[in-house]
XYZ file of C-alpha atoms in Angstrom:
266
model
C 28.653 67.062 23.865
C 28.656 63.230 24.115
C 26.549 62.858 21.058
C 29.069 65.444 18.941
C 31.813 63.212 20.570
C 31.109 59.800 19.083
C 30.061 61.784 15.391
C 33.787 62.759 15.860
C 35.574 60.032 17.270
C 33.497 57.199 15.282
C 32.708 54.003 16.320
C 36.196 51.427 15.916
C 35.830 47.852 14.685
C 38.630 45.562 14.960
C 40.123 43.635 11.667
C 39.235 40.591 11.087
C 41.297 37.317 10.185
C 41.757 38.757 6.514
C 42.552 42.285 7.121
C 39.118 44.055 7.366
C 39.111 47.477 8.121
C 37.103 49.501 10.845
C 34.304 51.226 9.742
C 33.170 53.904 9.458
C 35.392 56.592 10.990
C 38.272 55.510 10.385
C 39.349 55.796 6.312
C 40.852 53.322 4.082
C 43.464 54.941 1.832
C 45.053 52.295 -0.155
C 43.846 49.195 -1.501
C 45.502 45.800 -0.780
C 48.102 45.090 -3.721
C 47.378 41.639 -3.538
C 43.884 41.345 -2.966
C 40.897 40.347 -5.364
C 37.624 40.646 -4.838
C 33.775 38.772 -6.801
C 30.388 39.715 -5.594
C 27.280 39.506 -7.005
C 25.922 42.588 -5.752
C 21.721 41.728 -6.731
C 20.032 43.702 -8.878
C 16.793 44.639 -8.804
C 17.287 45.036 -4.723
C 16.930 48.435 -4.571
C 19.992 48.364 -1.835
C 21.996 51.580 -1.189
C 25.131 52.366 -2.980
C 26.252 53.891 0.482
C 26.005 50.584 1.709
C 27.425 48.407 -1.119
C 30.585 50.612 -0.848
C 31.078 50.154 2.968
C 31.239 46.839 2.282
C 33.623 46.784 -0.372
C 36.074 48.935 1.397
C 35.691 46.929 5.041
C 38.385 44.861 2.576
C 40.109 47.426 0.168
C 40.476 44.957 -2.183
C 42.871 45.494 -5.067
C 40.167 44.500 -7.968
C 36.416 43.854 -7.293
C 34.315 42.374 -10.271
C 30.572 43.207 -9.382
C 27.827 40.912 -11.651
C 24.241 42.355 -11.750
C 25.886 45.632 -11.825
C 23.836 48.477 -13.562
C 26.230 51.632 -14.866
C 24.650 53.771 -12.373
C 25.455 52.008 -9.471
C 28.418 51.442 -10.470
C 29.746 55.153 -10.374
C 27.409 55.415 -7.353
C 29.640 53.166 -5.498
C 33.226 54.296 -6.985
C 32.287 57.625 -5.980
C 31.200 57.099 -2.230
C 34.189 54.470 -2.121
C 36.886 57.382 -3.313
C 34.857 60.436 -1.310
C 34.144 58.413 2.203
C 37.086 55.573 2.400
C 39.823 57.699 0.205
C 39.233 54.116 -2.333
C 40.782 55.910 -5.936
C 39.535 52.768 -8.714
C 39.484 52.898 -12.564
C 36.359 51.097 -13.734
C 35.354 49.071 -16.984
C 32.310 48.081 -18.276
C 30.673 44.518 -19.168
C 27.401 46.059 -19.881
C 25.121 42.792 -22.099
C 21.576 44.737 -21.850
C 19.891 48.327 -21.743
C 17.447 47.732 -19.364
C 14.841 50.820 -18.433
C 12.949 48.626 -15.575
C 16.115 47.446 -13.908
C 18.899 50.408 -14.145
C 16.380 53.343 -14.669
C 16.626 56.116 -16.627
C 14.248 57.263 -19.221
C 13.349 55.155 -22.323
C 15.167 56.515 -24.909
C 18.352 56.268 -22.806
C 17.809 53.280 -20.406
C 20.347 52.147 -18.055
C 23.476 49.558 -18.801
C 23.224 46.003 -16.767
C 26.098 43.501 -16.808
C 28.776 43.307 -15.110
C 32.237 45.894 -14.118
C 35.531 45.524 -12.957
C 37.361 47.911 -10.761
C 40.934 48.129 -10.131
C 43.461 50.301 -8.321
C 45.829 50.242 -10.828
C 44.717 51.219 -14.907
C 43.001 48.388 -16.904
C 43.976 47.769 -20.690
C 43.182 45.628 -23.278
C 39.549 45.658 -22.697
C 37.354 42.480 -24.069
C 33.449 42.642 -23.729
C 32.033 39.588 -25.173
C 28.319 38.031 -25.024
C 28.232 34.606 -25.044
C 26.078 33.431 -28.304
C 23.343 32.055 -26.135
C 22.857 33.641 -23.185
C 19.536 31.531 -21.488
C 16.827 33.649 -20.555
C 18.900 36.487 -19.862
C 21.961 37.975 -22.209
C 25.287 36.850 -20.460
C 28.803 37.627 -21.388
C 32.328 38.210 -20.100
C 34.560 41.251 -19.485
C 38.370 41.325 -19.473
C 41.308 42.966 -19.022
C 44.441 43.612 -18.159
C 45.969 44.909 -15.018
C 48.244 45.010 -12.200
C 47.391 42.688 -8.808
C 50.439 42.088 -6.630
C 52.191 44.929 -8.722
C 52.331 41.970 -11.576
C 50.450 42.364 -14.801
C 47.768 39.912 -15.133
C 44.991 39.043 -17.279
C 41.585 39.681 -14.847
C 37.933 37.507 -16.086
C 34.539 38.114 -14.957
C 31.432 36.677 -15.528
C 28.095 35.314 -14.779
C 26.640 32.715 -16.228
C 23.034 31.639 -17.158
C 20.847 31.491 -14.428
C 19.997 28.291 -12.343
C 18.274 25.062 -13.792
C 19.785 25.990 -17.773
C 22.466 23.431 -17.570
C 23.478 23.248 -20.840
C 23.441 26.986 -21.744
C 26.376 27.219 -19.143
C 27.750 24.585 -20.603
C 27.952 26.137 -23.797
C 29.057 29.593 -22.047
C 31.960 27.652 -19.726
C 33.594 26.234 -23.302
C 33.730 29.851 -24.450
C 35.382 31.075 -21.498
C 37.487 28.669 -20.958
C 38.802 29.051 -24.448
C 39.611 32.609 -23.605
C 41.160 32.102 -20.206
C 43.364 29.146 -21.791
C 46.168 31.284 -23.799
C 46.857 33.126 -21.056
C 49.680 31.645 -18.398
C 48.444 33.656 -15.361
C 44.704 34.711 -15.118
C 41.975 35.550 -12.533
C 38.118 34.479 -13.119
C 35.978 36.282 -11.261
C 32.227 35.381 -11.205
C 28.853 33.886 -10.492
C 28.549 30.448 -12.549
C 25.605 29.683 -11.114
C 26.609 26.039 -10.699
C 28.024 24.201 -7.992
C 31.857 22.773 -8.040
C 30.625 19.321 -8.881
C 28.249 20.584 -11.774
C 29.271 19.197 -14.917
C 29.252 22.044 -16.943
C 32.215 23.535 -14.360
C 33.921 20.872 -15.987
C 36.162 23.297 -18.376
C 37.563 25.493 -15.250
C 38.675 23.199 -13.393
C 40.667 21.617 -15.899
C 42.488 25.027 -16.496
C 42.656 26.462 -12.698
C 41.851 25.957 -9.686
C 39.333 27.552 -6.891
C 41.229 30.230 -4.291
C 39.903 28.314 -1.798
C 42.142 24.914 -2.030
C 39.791 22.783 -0.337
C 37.242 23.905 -2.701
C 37.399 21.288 -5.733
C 34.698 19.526 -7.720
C 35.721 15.886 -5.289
C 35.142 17.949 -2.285
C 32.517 20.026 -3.274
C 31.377 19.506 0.478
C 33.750 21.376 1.964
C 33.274 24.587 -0.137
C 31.914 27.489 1.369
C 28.726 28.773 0.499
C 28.531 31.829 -1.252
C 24.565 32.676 -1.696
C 21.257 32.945 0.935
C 20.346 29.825 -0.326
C 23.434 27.626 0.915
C 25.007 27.179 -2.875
C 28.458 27.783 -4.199
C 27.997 29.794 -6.771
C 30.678 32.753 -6.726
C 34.255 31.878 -7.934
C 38.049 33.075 -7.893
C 39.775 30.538 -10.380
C 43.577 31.002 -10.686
C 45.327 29.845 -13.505
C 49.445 29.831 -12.922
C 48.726 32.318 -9.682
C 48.884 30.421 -6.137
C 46.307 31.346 -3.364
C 47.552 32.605 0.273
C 44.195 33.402 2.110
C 40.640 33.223 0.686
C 37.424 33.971 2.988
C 33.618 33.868 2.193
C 31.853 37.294 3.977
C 27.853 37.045 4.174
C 26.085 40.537 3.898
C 22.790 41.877 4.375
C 23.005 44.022 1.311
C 22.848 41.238 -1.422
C 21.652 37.441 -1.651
C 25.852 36.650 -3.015
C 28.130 36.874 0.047
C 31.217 38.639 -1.106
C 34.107 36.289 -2.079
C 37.905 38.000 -1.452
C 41.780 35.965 -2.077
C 44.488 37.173 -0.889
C 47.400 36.058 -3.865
C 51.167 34.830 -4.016
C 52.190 36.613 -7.333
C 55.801 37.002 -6.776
């Protein structure tokens, strides 16, 4: 009887400073309006979907952009976010290779990898572009257009060449940037793989600025880390959209903590 009790009851965890919500047993049925979301979520890890999702939905966030995100684990996670936590999101697709060894599948119809955006409201105006050199991986960026704070807003993410290729990112920031810049009000979502001082960040900053306001490239001390390793890598620029909270969450299931702001759109 005491056993069927707590299968019943659940086990209650209190919120935490940014509005976490108690899992499991208790379900999350809307997402926060206001509330954006980057994580990295480390692929090949051979983590469980079950346990990505739990994660995402401890914070409901309004959009989540996942990097090292294969197709399949993608829909893995949608689906156990909308079936366990009541978490309804439309999803799009940054997918840059077709990878057999990391997303499975067979080998005439391997798996996507790249990166994906989902968002409680409809996305539009889809943009999946590589970047023309990608390092020794393909890279690229996915955008669209959606609603966050019920404004409409132009929503980035990316991830960038991998550590120790300097100039690739370089190159890839200058494309981005050149993208994000026509737009009045936009969110960049991502792993850049570079620190806030690193040169090649250089482009960002000049267009928006880090959710985290004592995050800059002056006081790239005082940024929290974002990775296992102690690095800020894991971003949410705003360009023309102030920030109101922003908090850094480690987790077991990845080596990228996940990275959540809380925005002022009115």
């Amino acid at each position: 009887m005491v056993v069927a009790c707590i299968v019943v009851v659940g086990r209650s965890e209190p919120d935490d400073a940014l509005g976490a919500k108690a899992l499991p047993g208790t379900a999350v049925r809307d997402a926060v309006p206001n509330r954006v979301m980057t994580w990295n979520i480390c692929n090949p890890c051979e983590e469980s979907n079950a346990d990505r999702a739990a994660e995402i939905a401890k914070y409901a966030p309004q959009v989540i952009g996942l990097q090292e995100a294969c197709v399949r684990d993608v829909e893995s996670i949608r689906d156990h976010l909308e079936s366990r936590y009541g978490l309804v999101y439309h999803v799009e697709y940054g997918m840059v290779l077709r990878n057999w060894s990391r997303c499975g599948g067979v080998p005439w119809r391997p798996g996507e990898f790249g990166e994906a955006l989902l968002s409680a409201a409809p996305m539009t105006d889809r943009v999946n572009e590589e970047y023309p050199d990608g390092g020794s991986e393909d890279r690229g960026y996915l955008a669209v257009t959606t609603k966050v704070g019920g404004r409409s807003v132009r929503v980035f993410n990316t991830h960038l060449a991998e550590r120790r290729q300097e100039a690739v990112r370089a190159d890839q920031t200058r494309v981005l940037a050149d993208v994000v810049a026509p737009h009045d009000h936009a969110i960049v979502l991502g792993d850049f793989n570079a620190v806030p001082d690193a040169p090649e960040l250089a482009p960002m900053w000049a267009l928006a600025a880090d959710a985290d306001p004592r995050c800059r490239p002056a006081s790239a001390g005082a940024c929290k880390p974002t990775t296992d390793w102690h690095s800020t890598f894991d971003y949410v620029f705003l360009r023309g959209i102030a920030p109101l909270k922003h908090g850094v969450h480690p987790t077991s299931v990845s080596d990228h903590d996940l990275v959540q702001a809380d925005l002022d759109l009115t």
